[in-house]
């Protein structure tokens, strides 16, 4: 590797850059210390470790192990400590705080209300506890000088039979902190068409939804999510790469898109890509080989996301650090991904536009101007690289 170009953002700039996140699971982003605290307070004694550092390592290793059983066990533990109003409130507040501290200005965080009923809460009480937690986290972030807006996506589990009920719940709490709906869980054997009633209901209500599709499972899953269910966005969607064939060698010029890939690009279908998570599940073998590189060059509506920050030991900044190293991305690329995400958010159009024009673009403009004011720059002329490349 060459030494970084002057236009390559530093880790500090990556963190300060305004970022938008569309795909993050509430039960996949807890602080290890919080899990230990709540487990102790609620008498949950099945944690594999009670030291927060060791527990954090255990989560990452279990997710890395390649064993589906161990991976699912991680969520059994996080869900087990999210069964009371106080616990949900705390986890949601810390989620907003942590994202804000990482420079995320807009986030849609998802969770499945049906997985938080074991302590006797109703679906409504779960949603209200999480909403209140997000508002508290936004408030704490403001106190720390960070600005973030968090919307909730309500998830239904694809192996279960509650999707209609959860879709109705999402509709009832629309404009009250919930911005959309999602289905998640094992793709194989549970096609999204099992939940057609829920999707058709949401469409009749003019509501928004995304579907986990094309992660482990291939093109049929993406095709069903779009053409049968009418998803507004695709959770992951990495396997769309299977409908893109390389003619000749690499580069965007020598590729041919199949009908489905063309549709996804033509219709600007947002792809919620989660690089580190995809590496852990085997959907990609390295950052450099992740389909996001080619899809970005081909101008698909690609976005960068975290999926499960705890299990993947990641953050939005870390995801960008990996991509910048793998693909030589600049602040312009980061801005492109971020604007893509903001355009694809489920909040109203005028609010998305204001976020782009009044928060995201000025934030990147300021970062891009920083090289002009570097006091100790030994050779200022090389910095003009970044300008020349805009062409
Ligand atoms: Zn996910």
XYZ file of C-alpha atoms and ligand atoms in Angstrom:
392
model
C 0.000 0.000 0.000
C 1.086 3.543 -0.728
C 0.984 6.132 2.021
C -2.505 7.657 2.300
C -3.384 10.386 -0.192
C -4.003 13.859 1.238
C -7.649 13.380 0.278
C -7.938 10.214 2.379
C -9.904 11.076 5.508
C -8.179 10.483 8.839
C -9.919 8.329 11.476
C -10.719 11.539 13.346
C -12.346 13.074 10.259
C -14.287 9.863 9.608
C -15.699 10.038 13.105
C -16.623 13.709 12.820
C -18.159 13.338 9.354
C -21.974 13.361 9.486
C -23.270 9.835 8.827
C -26.711 8.335 8.231
C -27.548 4.788 9.295
C -30.526 2.785 8.020
C -29.805 -0.751 9.220
C -28.916 -1.263 12.867
C -30.500 -3.760 15.291
C -31.283 -2.535 18.796
C -30.666 -6.017 20.246
C -27.345 -6.184 18.385
C -25.831 -2.977 19.730
C -25.865 -3.127 23.527
C -22.880 -2.048 25.603
C -21.391 -5.161 27.250
C -21.372 -3.364 30.622
C -25.088 -2.716 30.306
C -25.795 -6.389 29.624
C -23.879 -7.318 32.778
C -25.693 -4.653 34.849
C -29.189 -5.612 33.713
C -28.486 -9.342 34.031
C -27.399 -8.778 37.625
C -30.424 -6.603 38.428
C -32.946 -8.984 36.870
C -31.400 -12.253 38.034
C -30.465 -13.483 34.562
C -27.601 -15.870 35.285
C -26.924 -17.502 31.902
C -24.319 -15.041 30.595
C -21.135 -16.793 29.419
C -18.989 -14.028 31.007
C -19.687 -11.407 33.652
C -16.685 -9.200 32.994
C -17.753 -6.604 30.390
C -14.517 -6.812 28.348
C -14.554 -10.584 28.239
C -18.248 -10.559 27.417
C -17.662 -8.174 24.496
C -14.959 -10.493 23.170
C -17.256 -13.499 23.605
C -19.930 -11.820 21.465
C -17.517 -11.043 18.639
C -16.001 -14.525 18.688
C -19.392 -16.218 18.709
C -20.462 -14.128 15.715
C -17.175 -14.929 13.966
C -17.339 -18.651 14.635
C -19.284 -19.548 11.518
C -21.698 -21.507 13.715
C -25.308 -20.405 13.347
C -26.127 -21.834 16.776
C -23.504 -19.734 18.504
C -24.529 -16.691 16.509
C -28.172 -17.079 17.537
C -27.107 -17.602 21.133
C -25.714 -14.052 21.178
C -29.206 -12.655 20.535
C -30.749 -14.952 23.130
C -28.586 -13.173 25.725
C -29.233 -9.629 24.546
C -32.987 -10.219 24.264
C -33.001 -11.849 27.696
C -31.861 -8.580 29.283
C -34.357 -6.467 27.289
C -37.601 -7.588 28.934
C -38.495 -4.683 31.214
C -39.423 -1.088 30.535
C -36.311 0.183 32.348
C -34.015 -2.120 30.396
C -35.512 -1.195 27.013
C -35.386 2.491 27.907
C -31.735 2.266 28.937
C -30.642 0.240 25.911
C -32.427 2.610 23.504
C -31.034 5.733 25.193
C -27.478 4.367 25.092
C -27.918 3.328 21.486
C -28.787 6.902 20.463
C -25.940 8.279 22.590
C -23.358 5.882 21.151
C -24.408 6.537 17.564
C -24.338 10.299 18.119
C -20.860 10.126 19.663
C -19.774 8.300 16.505
C -20.993 11.153 14.292
C -24.276 9.580 13.185
C -26.821 12.378 12.638
C -29.710 10.232 11.460
C -30.456 6.611 12.332
C -33.258 4.130 11.806
C -32.870 1.448 14.471
C -34.921 -1.742 14.270
C -36.114 -4.329 16.761
C -38.808 -6.989 17.014
C -41.358 -6.029 19.710
C -42.540 -9.657 19.861
C -39.154 -10.637 21.343
C -39.555 -8.422 24.393
C -42.759 -9.743 25.954
C -41.354 -12.306 28.384
C -41.434 -9.917 31.344
C -45.128 -9.221 30.859
C -44.931 -6.040 28.745
C -47.493 -5.527 25.987
C -46.392 -4.775 22.427
C -47.432 -1.149 22.954
C -45.436 -0.861 26.184
C -42.347 -2.186 24.394
C -42.671 0.385 21.613
C -43.247 3.224 24.062
C -40.276 2.252 26.248
C -37.949 2.200 23.234
C -39.335 5.472 21.864
C -38.869 7.170 25.230
C -35.327 5.794 25.406
C -34.468 7.180 21.981
C -35.793 10.621 22.979
C -33.684 10.496 26.155
C -30.608 9.468 24.143
C -31.164 12.328 21.693
C -31.393 14.718 24.634
C -28.170 13.411 26.243
C -26.414 13.618 22.894
C -27.435 17.288 22.563
C -25.976 17.936 26.008
C -22.702 16.451 24.778
C -22.758 18.703 21.727
C -23.866 15.987 19.294
C -27.007 16.052 17.206
C -28.889 12.911 16.250
C -32.373 11.993 15.185
C -33.455 8.371 15.668
C -36.492 6.655 14.155
C -37.630 3.115 14.971
C -38.375 0.334 12.519
C -40.575 -2.439 13.873
C -39.426 -5.888 12.796
C -41.508 -9.038 12.492
C -39.681 -12.388 12.639
C -40.005 -14.296 9.390
C -40.394 -17.712 11.044
C -43.213 -16.447 13.280
C -46.802 -15.577 12.413
C -47.212 -12.118 13.899
C -46.296 -9.946 10.928
C -49.809 -8.565 10.418
C -50.046 -7.608 14.082
C -46.627 -5.932 14.031
C -47.433 -4.111 10.782
C -50.575 -2.722 12.415
C -48.488 -1.700 15.418
C -46.023 0.118 13.146
C -48.916 1.919 11.533
C -50.427 2.907 14.860
C -47.147 4.442 16.060
C -46.402 6.184 12.814
C -45.465 9.825 13.431
C -44.960 8.814 17.060
C -41.377 7.627 16.732
C -41.846 4.648 14.393
C -40.924 5.269 10.762
C -41.367 1.853 9.134
C -41.476 -1.930 9.176
C -39.086 -4.807 8.414
C -38.955 -8.581 8.467
C -35.855 -10.420 9.674
C -34.641 -13.898 10.622
C -33.459 -16.916 8.651
C -34.076 -16.458 4.925
C -33.873 -20.082 3.859
C -37.263 -21.766 4.151
C -39.013 -18.543 5.151
C -39.616 -16.536 1.976
C -40.961 -12.999 2.414
C -44.121 -13.997 0.517
C -45.272 -15.763 3.724
C -45.991 -12.274 5.017
C -47.798 -10.843 2.008
C -50.823 -9.813 4.040
C -48.692 -7.537 6.190
C -46.994 -5.915 3.198
C -50.248 -5.397 1.339
C -51.770 -3.872 4.454
C -48.860 -1.422 4.806
C -49.132 -0.444 1.165
C -52.825 0.286 1.551
C -51.852 2.466 4.518
C -49.177 4.266 2.438
C -46.546 3.118 4.918
C -42.891 2.164 4.330
C -41.039 -1.119 4.742
C -37.734 -2.805 4.112
C -37.079 -6.541 3.934
C -33.972 -8.526 4.885
C -33.249 -10.203 1.560
C -30.321 -11.376 -0.498
C -27.946 -11.873 2.414
C -27.495 -15.615 2.850
C -30.039 -16.415 0.193
C -29.762 -15.467 -3.444
C -31.636 -13.671 -6.173
C -35.071 -15.302 -5.685
C -35.243 -13.734 -2.232
C -34.468 -10.265 -3.630
C -36.904 -10.755 -6.486
C -39.720 -11.781 -4.137
C -39.016 -8.920 -1.730
C -39.281 -6.401 -4.552
C -41.761 -7.803 -7.045
C -44.153 -9.740 -4.800
C -43.897 -7.835 -1.551
C -43.084 -4.345 -2.842
C -40.217 -3.537 -0.459
C -39.028 0.087 -0.474
C -35.493 -1.006 0.433
C -33.469 -4.210 0.708
C -31.783 -5.232 3.943
C -28.310 -6.263 2.666
C -29.163 -7.240 -0.917
C -25.490 -8.200 -1.485
C -26.457 -11.212 -3.607
C -27.671 -8.862 -6.343
C -24.054 -9.297 -7.444
C -25.101 -12.756 -8.755
C -27.069 -10.971 -11.479
C -24.062 -8.957 -12.632
C -21.584 -10.685 -14.902
C -18.096 -9.517 -15.685
C -17.410 -9.179 -19.372
C -13.717 -8.851 -19.816
C -11.811 -7.669 -16.831
C -13.007 -5.760 -13.742
C -13.977 -2.131 -13.866
C -17.466 -0.776 -14.367
C -17.131 -0.693 -18.152
C -16.958 -4.430 -18.721
C -20.005 -5.645 -16.817
C -23.465 -6.741 -17.838
C -26.510 -6.414 -15.612
C -29.291 -8.996 -15.633
C -32.948 -7.932 -15.592
C -33.229 -7.907 -11.804
C -29.983 -6.016 -11.221
C -31.031 -3.503 -13.883
C -34.365 -3.053 -12.169
C -32.710 -2.473 -8.806
C -30.397 0.148 -10.280
C -32.962 1.811 -12.561
C -35.529 2.118 -9.782
C -32.867 3.394 -7.360
C -33.737 0.628 -4.866
C -31.685 1.355 -1.732
C -29.347 -1.445 -0.650
C -28.631 -1.484 3.083
C -25.149 -2.994 2.993
C -23.394 -4.108 6.175
C -19.835 -5.071 5.168
C -18.463 -6.461 8.446
C -21.620 -8.433 9.153
C -21.490 -9.869 5.629
C -17.915 -11.007 6.205
C -18.977 -12.781 9.395
C -21.843 -14.626 7.718
C -19.690 -15.528 4.736
C -21.627 -13.374 2.232
C -18.252 -11.817 1.264
C -14.714 -13.041 1.854
C -12.877 -9.746 2.459
C -13.592 -6.022 2.483
C -11.745 -5.641 -0.811
C -13.910 -8.343 -2.387
C -17.175 -7.076 -0.932
C -19.679 -6.326 -3.720
C -20.078 -2.793 -2.391
C -16.970 -1.770 -4.377
C -18.440 -2.744 -7.743
C -21.971 -1.623 -6.858
C -20.665 1.816 -5.907
C -18.814 2.103 -9.222
C -21.976 1.079 -11.053
C -23.963 3.739 -9.176
C -26.427 1.483 -7.435
C -28.182 3.228 -4.531
C -25.770 1.736 -1.990
C -25.687 2.675 1.693
C -23.244 1.702 4.464
C -24.581 0.219 7.701
C -23.559 -1.522 10.923
C -26.175 -4.301 11.382
C -25.053 -5.508 14.852
C -22.437 -3.250 16.413
C -21.852 -5.523 19.416
C -21.537 -8.832 17.546
C -19.480 -7.298 14.764
C -17.365 -5.091 17.054
C -18.131 -2.224 14.742
C -19.487 1.288 14.376
C -20.330 3.475 11.387
C -16.845 4.995 11.559
C -15.222 1.571 11.587
C -17.271 0.423 8.593
C -16.062 3.472 6.682
C -12.462 2.955 7.826
C -12.536 -0.549 6.348
C -14.032 0.635 3.069
C -11.631 3.567 2.769
C -8.724 1.208 3.218
C -10.104 -1.352 0.762
C -11.259 1.017 -1.965
C -9.272 4.226 -1.422
C -12.448 6.159 -0.784
C -12.325 9.892 -0.084
C -14.614 12.250 1.790
C -16.530 12.633 -1.472
C -17.302 8.908 -1.465
C -18.352 9.073 2.176
C -20.642 11.959 1.366
C -22.096 10.025 -1.589
C -22.948 7.010 0.625
C -24.386 9.297 3.292
C -26.555 11.264 0.876
C -27.754 7.941 -0.575
C -28.805 6.829 2.892
C -30.541 10.097 3.661
C -32.413 10.015 0.337
C -33.586 6.490 1.236
C -34.738 7.266 4.785
C -38.382 6.747 5.719
C -38.980 10.244 7.125
C -40.815 12.774 4.934
C -39.116 14.144 1.815
C -38.785 17.733 3.018
C -37.049 16.567 6.187
C -34.658 14.318 4.246
C -33.811 17.202 1.969
C -33.179 19.539 4.878
C -30.884 16.937 6.469
C -28.909 16.667 3.241
C -28.678 20.385 2.520
C -28.378 21.776 6.015
C -26.474 19.090 7.918
C -24.716 16.602 5.650
C -23.388 18.733 2.817
C -22.133 21.571 5.054
C -20.516 18.979 7.359
C -18.531 17.457 4.514
C -17.700 20.858 3.012
C -16.130 21.851 6.314
C -14.085 18.653 6.531
C -12.960 18.979 2.924
C -11.705 22.499 3.585
C -9.575 21.472 6.540
C -6.410 20.809 4.538
C -6.350 24.526 3.699
C -5.745 25.375 7.323
C -3.185 22.731 8.258
C -0.452 24.671 10.000
C 2.357 22.229 9.596
C 1.788 21.117 6.014
C 5.235 20.577 4.560
C 4.201 20.358 0.929
C 0.871 22.100 0.383
C 0.610 21.555 -3.393
C -0.061 17.774 -3.160
C -3.295 18.511 -1.370
C -4.759 19.735 -4.646
C -5.192 16.024 -5.537
C -8.638 15.992 -4.082
C -9.689 18.973 -6.155
C -8.269 17.600 -9.399
C -10.148 14.315 -8.973
C -13.552 15.906 -8.931
C -13.159 16.614 -12.632
Zn -29.977 -7.016 9.802
